[in-house]
Amino acid sequence: MLRSLRLKLTLAFLAATLALILLLGGGAYIGLRRYFQSTIDLSLQHRTVGQFQLFGLPVPPELVAAERIWLENQTGLAAANATSVVSSSSTSGEHDGGEIELEQDELLEGAYTSELAAIFVLPLNEYGQLLFDPNPYKAPINPDVEASQAALLNGSDWRYAQLSSGQRLRLLSYRTAAGAEPAVFQVGRLLVDQDRILGQLVLGISTIGALIVAIVGSVSWWLAGRTLLPAQRAWDQQQDFVANASHELRTPLTLIRASTEVAMRSKIGKKEAGLLRDVLQESDYMSRLVDDLLLLSRLDAGQLKLELEKVSLRKLFTEVQHQLEKLPQKTRASFNLADSKGQVLADFTRLRQVLLILLDNAIKHTPEGTPVRVSADHDDKQVRITVEDQGPGIAAEHLAHIFERFYQVSRGFSEESRSNGLGLSIAKSLVELHGGTIEVESELGKGTRFIVSLPT
């Protein structure tokens, strides 16, 4: 049990570490990606402004604003001369969108910067056809007619495109003045260098993250082990005590029962016979309690080995029915065992024990004469065994606790309903040992249903 707790603590540390790595690494990746995108978009807008100027066309206001930002971000001479770049005509109203006049030497200087050298320009007519190729090198793509038409309709169009080689590029299409030639400027830039840097960042974050996770995992496992060591020792001592005490109690309990049975065969009065019957009942109860504690001890220690085999559901139900027929009928409800075909890979003895526990629990809380139904259905992946009664049901606040050890919904005492509160806990442990699950559904006044799911 504590070993699983140690594993959970280690996984919790690892989960926190992974979350921190993803937060920091993801933030760095997103920040760098946004920086690249904003820089490239500004450079594309700057190049578009240059094309408007070269053809003597009015510059749209949004490009004027983008040009200001571009120039403010430059260093050296471009930043020093930024105030003289934007002409007064951009706000004078001479043109619809304003105009930016650049000195010839500044145009030449900007044309060969690292950001602008990789940008290609495609002057297009209103049909998206290339008018001429002004680029010193061949553009990586042909004109994008769809982007051109979108720009004519909306004024501009931003989009990403992908080449057949898998390389990405950023494309800006901008409409010029009505009736002007070119009708659309289409500028773009390959994103190979940005994608390479982002890929290297992801690789670096993944490598460093894996190293950190390995270190944190090792340290967390060691720390969790050191922290839980005293508790593990106490748990082991408790398990040894329960196992040893259970073994030691078996012999005197067997002797008490045998002696009581011998005494009951002799000539005794009714009062003495009643007392001896009480002794037998208590010794039987103690024997069941000892057996349950011993079984739980073996389950906790992982010492219970299953003898797995193909178990016929029909045979299993028949055996369970035979066992229930031995119970005193006056204190038991009637039951129906639904016929079912199929097989399940399980330990026959332990699976029968699970069903008997569930049926015993159902019968104890079901009025006499009310049926308790056991049924099964299966598919290619699992078998579902259902034990359903029509008893008083279980309140919602108890459902989450009924599989806990020594937990009892009703604390009332009677010979018929007396329980040590370990049966359902044992059933759950045995089902999980088979690799299955057990669930409970109940509603006050409408009965209870236990569903055991086992892999086929």
Coordinates of C-alpha atoms in Angstrom, one line a residue:
M1 CA 0.0 0.0 0.0
L2 CA 2.7 2.4 1.0
R3 CA 4.7 1.5 -2.1
S4 CA 1.8 2.7 -4.3
L5 CA 1.7 5.9 -2.1
R6 CA 5.4 6.4 -2.8
L7 CA 4.7 6.1 -6.5
K8 CA 1.9 8.5 -6.3
L9 CA 4.0 11.1 -4.5
T10 CA 6.8 10.7 -7.1
L11 CA 4.3 11.1 -9.9
A12 CA 2.9 14.2 -8.3
F13 CA 6.3 15.8 -8.2
L14 CA 6.9 14.8 -11.8
A15 CA 3.6 16.2 -12.8
A16 CA 4.4 19.5 -11.1
T17 CA 7.8 19.6 -12.8
L18 CA 6.3 18.8 -16.2
A19 CA 3.7 21.6 -15.7
L20 CA 6.5 24.1 -14.9
I21 CA 8.6 23.0 -17.9
L22 CA 5.6 23.2 -20.2
L23 CA 4.7 26.6 -18.8
L24 CA 8.1 28.1 -19.1
G25 CA 9.0 26.4 -22.4
G26 CA 5.6 27.0 -23.9
G27 CA 5.8 30.7 -22.9
A28 CA 9.3 31.0 -24.5
Y29 CA 8.1 29.3 -27.7
I30 CA 4.9 31.4 -28.0
G31 CA 6.8 34.6 -27.2
L32 CA 9.5 33.9 -29.8
R33 CA 6.9 32.8 -32.4
R34 CA 4.9 36.0 -31.9
Y35 CA 8.1 38.1 -32.1
F36 CA 9.0 36.5 -35.4
Q37 CA 5.5 37.0 -36.7
S38 CA 5.3 40.7 -35.8
T39 CA 8.7 41.4 -37.2
I40 CA 8.0 39.6 -40.5
D41 CA 4.6 41.3 -40.8
L42 CA 6.2 44.7 -40.3
S43 CA 8.9 44.0 -42.8
L44 CA 6.2 42.9 -45.4
Q45 CA 4.2 46.1 -44.7
H46 CA 7.4 48.2 -45.0
R47 CA 8.2 46.6 -48.4
T48 CA 4.6 47.1 -49.5
V49 CA 5.0 50.9 -48.6
G50 CA 8.1 51.0 -50.8
Q51 CA 6.1 49.5 -53.7
F52 CA 3.3 52.1 -53.3
Q53 CA 6.0 54.8 -53.3
L54 CA 7.9 53.5 -56.3
F55 CA 4.7 53.4 -58.4
G56 CA 3.5 56.8 -57.1
L57 CA 0.4 55.4 -55.5
P58 CA -1.3 56.7 -52.3
V59 CA -0.3 54.8 -49.2
P60 CA -3.2 53.4 -47.1
P61 CA -3.4 54.8 -43.5
E62 CA -2.8 51.4 -41.9
L63 CA 0.4 51.0 -43.8
V64 CA 1.4 54.5 -42.7
A65 CA 1.0 53.5 -39.1
A66 CA 2.9 50.2 -39.7
E67 CA 5.7 52.2 -41.3
R68 CA 6.1 54.4 -38.3
I69 CA 6.5 51.4 -36.1
W70 CA 9.0 49.8 -38.5
L71 CA 11.2 52.9 -38.5
E72 CA 11.0 53.3 -34.7
N73 CA 12.2 49.8 -34.3
Q74 CA 15.3 50.3 -36.5
T75 CA 18.7 51.2 -35.1
G76 CA 21.4 53.5 -36.3
L77 CA 20.8 55.9 -39.2
A78 CA 17.2 54.7 -39.9
A79 CA 16.2 55.5 -36.3
A80 CA 17.9 58.8 -36.3
N81 CA 16.2 59.9 -39.5
A82 CA 12.8 58.4 -38.6
T83 CA 11.2 61.8 -38.1
S84 CA 12.1 62.9 -41.6
V85 CA 10.8 59.8 -43.4
V86 CA 7.0 60.4 -43.0
S87 CA 6.0 63.3 -45.1
S88 CA 3.3 65.8 -44.2
S89 CA 1.3 64.6 -47.1
S90 CA 0.3 61.4 -45.1
T91 CA -2.0 63.6 -43.0
S92 CA -2.7 66.5 -45.4
G93 CA -5.6 64.7 -47.2
E94 CA -4.0 65.0 -50.7
H95 CA -4.6 61.3 -51.1
D96 CA -7.2 59.0 -49.7
G97 CA -4.7 57.1 -47.5
G98 CA -1.7 59.5 -47.2
E99 CA 1.7 59.1 -48.6
I100 CA 5.2 58.3 -47.3
E101 CA 8.2 59.8 -49.2
L102 CA 11.5 58.0 -48.7
E103 CA 14.9 59.4 -49.8
Q104 CA 16.5 57.3 -52.6
D105 CA 19.5 56.4 -50.4
E106 CA 17.2 55.2 -47.6
L107 CA 15.3 53.0 -50.0
L108 CA 18.5 51.5 -51.3
E109 CA 19.8 51.0 -47.8
G110 CA 16.6 49.3 -46.6
A111 CA 16.4 47.1 -49.6
Y112 CA 19.3 45.0 -48.6
T113 CA 18.8 44.6 -44.8
S114 CA 18.6 41.1 -43.5
E115 CA 14.8 41.4 -43.0
L116 CA 14.0 42.7 -46.5
A117 CA 16.5 40.8 -48.7
A118 CA 14.4 37.6 -48.5
I119 CA 11.1 39.3 -49.4
F120 CA 9.8 38.9 -52.9
V121 CA 7.3 41.2 -54.6
L122 CA 4.6 40.2 -57.2
P123 CA 2.8 43.0 -59.0
L124 CA -0.6 41.6 -60.1
N125 CA -3.4 42.8 -62.3
E126 CA -7.0 42.6 -61.3
Y127 CA -7.2 38.9 -62.4
G128 CA -4.3 37.9 -60.2
Q129 CA -1.8 37.6 -63.1
L130 CA 1.8 38.7 -62.8
L131 CA 2.5 41.9 -64.7
F132 CA 6.3 41.6 -64.5
D133 CA 8.9 40.1 -62.1
P134 CA 10.9 42.8 -60.3
N135 CA 12.8 40.4 -58.1
P136 CA 16.5 39.7 -58.6
Y137 CA 15.7 36.0 -57.9
K138 CA 12.8 33.7 -58.9
A139 CA 9.9 33.9 -56.4
P140 CA 9.3 30.6 -54.5
I141 CA 5.6 30.5 -55.5
N142 CA 3.4 31.6 -58.4
P143 CA 0.9 34.4 -57.7
D144 CA -1.8 33.3 -55.3
V145 CA -5.0 34.2 -57.2
E146 CA -7.3 33.4 -54.2
A147 CA -5.3 35.8 -52.0
S148 CA -5.4 38.4 -54.7
Q149 CA -9.1 38.3 -55.1
A150 CA -9.6 38.5 -51.3
A151 CA -7.4 41.6 -51.2
L152 CA -9.4 43.2 -54.0
L153 CA -12.6 42.5 -52.0
N154 CA -11.4 43.4 -48.5
G155 CA -8.5 45.7 -49.2
S156 CA -5.8 43.4 -47.9
D157 CA -5.2 39.7 -47.1
W158 CA -2.9 38.0 -44.7
R159 CA -2.2 34.2 -44.9
Y160 CA 0.3 31.4 -44.6
A161 CA 1.1 29.2 -47.6
Q162 CA 3.1 26.0 -47.8
L163 CA 5.3 24.9 -50.6
S164 CA 5.4 21.3 -52.0
S165 CA 8.7 20.9 -50.1
G166 CA 6.9 21.6 -46.8
Q167 CA 8.4 25.0 -46.3
R168 CA 6.1 27.7 -45.0
L169 CA 5.9 31.3 -46.1
R170 CA 4.0 34.4 -45.0
L171 CA 2.0 36.2 -47.7
L172 CA 0.5 39.8 -47.7
S173 CA -1.7 40.9 -50.6
Y174 CA -2.7 44.6 -50.8
R175 CA -5.1 46.4 -53.1
T176 CA -3.9 49.6 -54.8
A177 CA -6.0 52.6 -55.9
A178 CA -9.0 51.9 -58.1
G179 CA -8.2 51.5 -61.8
A180 CA -4.4 51.6 -61.1
E181 CA -1.9 49.2 -62.4
P182 CA -0.7 47.0 -60.6
A183 CA -4.1 46.3 -59.0
V184 CA -2.6 44.2 -56.2
F185 CA 0.9 44.1 -54.6
Q186 CA 1.6 40.6 -53.3
V187 CA 4.7 40.4 -51.0
G188 CA 5.9 37.3 -49.2
R189 CA 8.8 35.8 -47.2
L190 CA 9.9 32.3 -46.6
L191 CA 9.8 31.2 -42.9
V192 CA 12.6 28.6 -43.2
D193 CA 15.0 30.4 -40.8
Q194 CA 12.3 31.2 -38.2
D195 CA 11.0 27.6 -38.3
R196 CA 14.5 26.3 -37.9
I197 CA 15.1 28.4 -34.8
L198 CA 11.8 27.4 -33.3
G199 CA 12.5 23.8 -34.0
Q200 CA 15.9 24.1 -32.3
L201 CA 14.2 25.8 -29.3
V202 CA 11.7 22.9 -29.1
L203 CA 14.5 20.4 -29.3
G204 CA 16.5 22.2 -26.6
I205 CA 13.5 22.5 -24.3
S206 CA 12.6 18.8 -24.8
T207 CA 16.2 17.7 -24.1
I208 CA 16.7 19.9 -21.0
G209 CA 13.1 19.0 -19.9
A210 CA 13.8 15.3 -20.2
L211 CA 17.0 15.7 -18.2
I212 CA 15.2 17.7 -15.5
V213 CA 12.4 15.2 -15.3
A214 CA 14.9 12.3 -14.9
I215 CA 16.7 14.1 -12.1
V216 CA 13.5 15.2 -10.3
G217 CA 12.0 11.7 -10.7
S218 CA 15.1 10.0 -9.1
V219 CA 15.3 12.6 -6.3
S220 CA 11.5 12.5 -5.7
W221 CA 11.5 8.7 -5.5
W222 CA 14.4 8.8 -3.0
L223 CA 12.8 11.5 -0.9
A224 CA 9.4 9.8 -0.9
G225 CA 11.0 6.6 0.2
R226 CA 12.9 8.3 3.1
T227 CA 9.7 10.1 4.1
L228 CA 7.5 7.0 4.1
L229 CA 10.1 4.7 5.6
P230 CA 8.8 5.0 9.3
A231 CA 5.3 4.5 8.1
Q232 CA 6.3 1.5 6.0
R233 CA 8.0 -0.1 9.0
A234 CA 4.9 0.4 11.1
W235 CA 2.7 -1.0 8.3
D236 CA 4.9 -4.1 8.0
Q237 CA 4.8 -4.6 11.7
Q238 CA 1.0 -4.3 11.7
Q239 CA 0.7 -6.7 8.9
D240 CA 2.9 -9.2 10.6
F241 CA 0.9 -8.9 13.8
V242 CA -2.4 -9.4 12.0
A243 CA -1.1 -12.5 10.2
N244 CA 0.5 -14.0 13.3
A245 CA -2.5 -13.2 15.5
S246 CA -4.9 -14.7 12.9
H247 CA -2.8 -17.9 12.8
E248 CA -2.6 -18.1 16.6
L249 CA -6.3 -17.6 17.0
R250 CA -7.4 -20.3 14.7
T251 CA -6.3 -23.2 16.9
P252 CA -8.1 -22.0 20.1
L253 CA -11.3 -21.1 18.2
T254 CA -11.3 -24.5 16.6
L255 CA -10.9 -26.1 20.0
I256 CA -13.6 -23.9 21.5
R257 CA -16.1 -24.9 18.8
A258 CA -15.3 -28.6 19.0
S259 CA -15.6 -28.6 22.8
T260 CA -18.9 -26.7 22.7
E261 CA -20.3 -29.2 20.2
V262 CA -19.3 -32.1 22.5
A263 CA -20.8 -30.4 25.5
M264 CA -24.1 -29.9 23.6
R265 CA -24.4 -33.7 23.0
S266 CA -24.5 -34.4 26.7
K267 CA -27.5 -34.1 28.9
I268 CA -27.9 -30.4 29.7
G269 CA -30.8 -28.1 30.4
K270 CA -32.4 -25.6 28.1
K271 CA -30.6 -22.7 29.7
E272 CA -27.2 -24.4 29.3
A273 CA -28.0 -25.4 25.7
G274 CA -28.9 -21.8 24.9
L275 CA -25.6 -20.6 26.4
L276 CA -23.6 -23.2 24.4
R277 CA -25.4 -22.1 21.2
D278 CA -24.3 -18.5 21.9
V279 CA -20.7 -19.8 22.3
L280 CA -21.0 -21.6 18.9
Q281 CA -22.3 -18.4 17.2
E282 CA -19.6 -16.2 18.6
S283 CA -16.9 -18.7 17.8
D284 CA -18.2 -18.9 14.2
Y285 CA -18.2 -15.1 14.0
M286 CA -14.7 -14.9 15.4
S287 CA -13.5 -17.6 12.9
R288 CA -15.0 -15.6 10.0
L289 CA -13.4 -12.4 11.3
V290 CA -10.0 -14.1 11.6
D291 CA -10.3 -15.6 8.1
D292 CA -11.2 -12.2 6.7
L293 CA -8.3 -10.4 8.5
L294 CA -5.9 -13.1 7.3
L295 CA -7.1 -12.8 3.7
L296 CA -6.8 -9.0 3.8
S297 CA -3.3 -9.3 5.2
R298 CA -2.3 -11.5 2.3
L299 CA -3.9 -9.2 -0.2
D300 CA -2.1 -6.1 1.3
A301 CA 1.2 -8.0 1.2
G302 CA 0.7 -9.1 -2.3
Q303 CA 1.0 -12.8 -1.3
L304 CA -2.3 -14.0 -2.6
K305 CA -1.8 -15.9 -5.9
L306 CA -4.6 -16.5 -8.3
E307 CA -5.0 -19.8 -10.1
L308 CA -6.4 -18.4 -13.3
E309 CA -8.4 -20.6 -15.7
K310 CA -11.3 -20.3 -18.1
V311 CA -14.3 -20.2 -15.8
S312 CA -17.8 -21.1 -17.2
L313 CA -20.4 -18.6 -16.1
R314 CA -23.0 -21.3 -16.1
K315 CA -20.9 -23.5 -13.9
L316 CA -20.1 -20.6 -11.6
F317 CA -23.8 -19.6 -11.1
T318 CA -24.8 -23.2 -10.5
E319 CA -22.1 -23.6 -7.8
V320 CA -23.2 -20.3 -6.2
Q321 CA -26.8 -21.4 -6.2
H322 CA -25.9 -24.7 -4.6
Q323 CA -24.0 -22.8 -1.8
L324 CA -27.0 -20.5 -1.1
E325 CA -29.4 -23.4 -0.9
K326 CA -27.6 -24.4 2.3
L327 CA -28.5 -21.2 4.1
P328 CA -31.4 -21.2 6.5
Q329 CA -34.4 -20.2 4.4
K330 CA -36.4 -18.5 7.1
T331 CA -33.9 -15.7 7.4
R332 CA -33.1 -15.5 3.7
A333 CA -34.8 -13.9 0.8
S334 CA -35.6 -15.9 -2.3
F335 CA -33.3 -15.4 -5.3
N336 CA -33.1 -15.9 -9.1
L337 CA -29.9 -16.8 -10.9
A338 CA -30.2 -15.8 -14.5
D339 CA -28.7 -18.3 -17.0
S340 CA -25.7 -17.0 -18.9
K341 CA -23.3 -18.3 -21.4
G342 CA -19.7 -17.4 -21.8
Q343 CA -16.4 -17.8 -20.0
V344 CA -14.1 -15.5 -18.0
L345 CA -10.4 -15.9 -17.1
A346 CA -10.4 -16.0 -13.3
D347 CA -9.7 -17.9 -10.2
F348 CA -12.9 -20.0 -9.7
T349 CA -12.7 -20.1 -5.9
R350 CA -12.0 -16.4 -5.5
L351 CA -14.6 -15.3 -8.0
R352 CA -17.2 -17.5 -6.2
Q353 CA -16.2 -15.9 -3.0
V354 CA -16.9 -12.4 -4.5
L355 CA -20.3 -13.5 -5.6
L356 CA -21.2 -15.1 -2.2
I357 CA -20.1 -11.9 -0.4
L358 CA -22.3 -9.7 -2.7
L359 CA -25.2 -12.1 -2.4
D360 CA -24.9 -12.5 1.3
N361 CA -24.9 -8.7 1.6
A362 CA -27.9 -8.4 -0.6
I363 CA -29.9 -11.1 1.1
K364 CA -29.3 -9.7 4.6
H365 CA -30.8 -6.4 3.5
T366 CA -33.7 -7.7 1.4
P367 CA -37.1 -8.6 2.9
E368 CA -38.0 -12.3 3.0
G369 CA -39.6 -13.5 -0.3
T370 CA -38.1 -10.6 -2.3
P371 CA -35.9 -11.9 -5.2
V372 CA -32.2 -11.2 -5.5
R373 CA -31.1 -11.4 -9.1
V374 CA -27.7 -12.4 -10.4
S375 CA -27.1 -12.0 -14.2
A376 CA -24.2 -11.7 -16.6
D377 CA -23.5 -10.3 -20.0
H378 CA -20.3 -10.2 -22.0
D379 CA -18.6 -8.9 -25.1
D380 CA -15.2 -9.4 -26.7
K381 CA -13.4 -7.3 -24.0
Q382 CA -15.1 -8.0 -20.6
V383 CA -17.7 -9.8 -18.6
R384 CA -20.2 -7.9 -16.5
I385 CA -21.7 -9.7 -13.5
T386 CA -24.6 -7.9 -11.8
V387 CA -26.0 -8.6 -8.4
E388 CA -29.3 -6.7 -7.9
D389 CA -31.7 -6.6 -5.0
Q390 CA -34.9 -4.8 -4.2
G391 CA -34.0 -3.8 -0.6
P392 CA -34.2 -0.4 1.1
G393 CA -31.2 0.9 -0.9
I394 CA -28.2 2.9 0.3
A395 CA -28.1 6.7 0.9
A396 CA -25.9 8.7 -1.4
E397 CA -23.6 9.8 1.5
H398 CA -22.7 6.1 2.2
L399 CA -22.0 5.0 -1.4
A400 CA -18.5 6.4 -1.4
H401 CA -17.5 4.5 1.7
I402 CA -19.1 1.1 1.5
F403 CA -15.9 -0.5 0.2
E404 CA -13.9 0.8 3.1
R405 CA -12.9 -1.6 5.8
F406 CA -15.1 -1.9 8.9
Y407 CA -17.6 0.6 7.3
Q408 CA -21.2 -0.3 7.9
V409 CA -24.2 1.6 6.7
S410 CA -26.4 0.3 9.5
R411 CA -25.0 -0.2 13.0
G412 CA -28.0 -2.0 14.3
F413 CA -27.3 -5.5 15.7
S414 CA -29.1 -8.7 14.9
E415 CA -28.1 -12.3 14.3
E416 CA -29.2 -12.0 10.7
S417 CA -27.5 -8.7 9.8
R418 CA -24.4 -8.9 12.0
S419 CA -21.3 -8.1 10.0
N420 CA -17.7 -7.2 10.6
G421 CA -17.7 -4.7 7.7
L422 CA -14.9 -6.4 5.8
G423 CA -16.8 -8.4 3.1
L424 CA -17.2 -5.6 0.5
S425 CA -13.6 -4.5 1.0
I426 CA -12.5 -8.1 0.4
A427 CA -14.7 -8.4 -2.7
K428 CA -13.2 -5.2 -4.1
S429 CA -9.6 -6.3 -3.5
L430 CA -10.3 -9.7 -5.1
V431 CA -11.9 -8.1 -8.2
E432 CA -9.0 -5.7 -8.6
L433 CA -6.6 -8.5 -8.2
H434 CA -8.3 -10.0 -11.3
G435 CA -7.7 -6.8 -13.1
G436 CA -11.4 -5.8 -13.0
T437 CA -13.6 -3.2 -11.3
I438 CA -16.6 -3.2 -9.0
E439 CA -19.2 -0.5 -9.0
V440 CA -22.4 0.1 -6.9
E441 CA -25.6 1.9 -7.9
S442 CA -28.3 2.5 -5.4
E443 CA -31.2 4.7 -4.5
L444 CA -33.2 4.8 -1.3
G445 CA -36.3 2.7 -1.6
K446 CA -35.3 1.2 -5.0
G447 CA -32.7 -1.4 -4.2
T448 CA -29.0 -1.8 -4.9
R449 CA -27.0 -3.0 -7.8
F450 CA -23.4 -4.2 -7.7
I451 CA -21.6 -4.6 -11.1
V452 CA -18.4 -6.6 -11.4
S453 CA -16.5 -6.1 -14.6
L454 CA -13.8 -8.6 -15.5
P455 CA -11.5 -8.8 -18.6
T456 CA -12.2 -11.9 -20.7

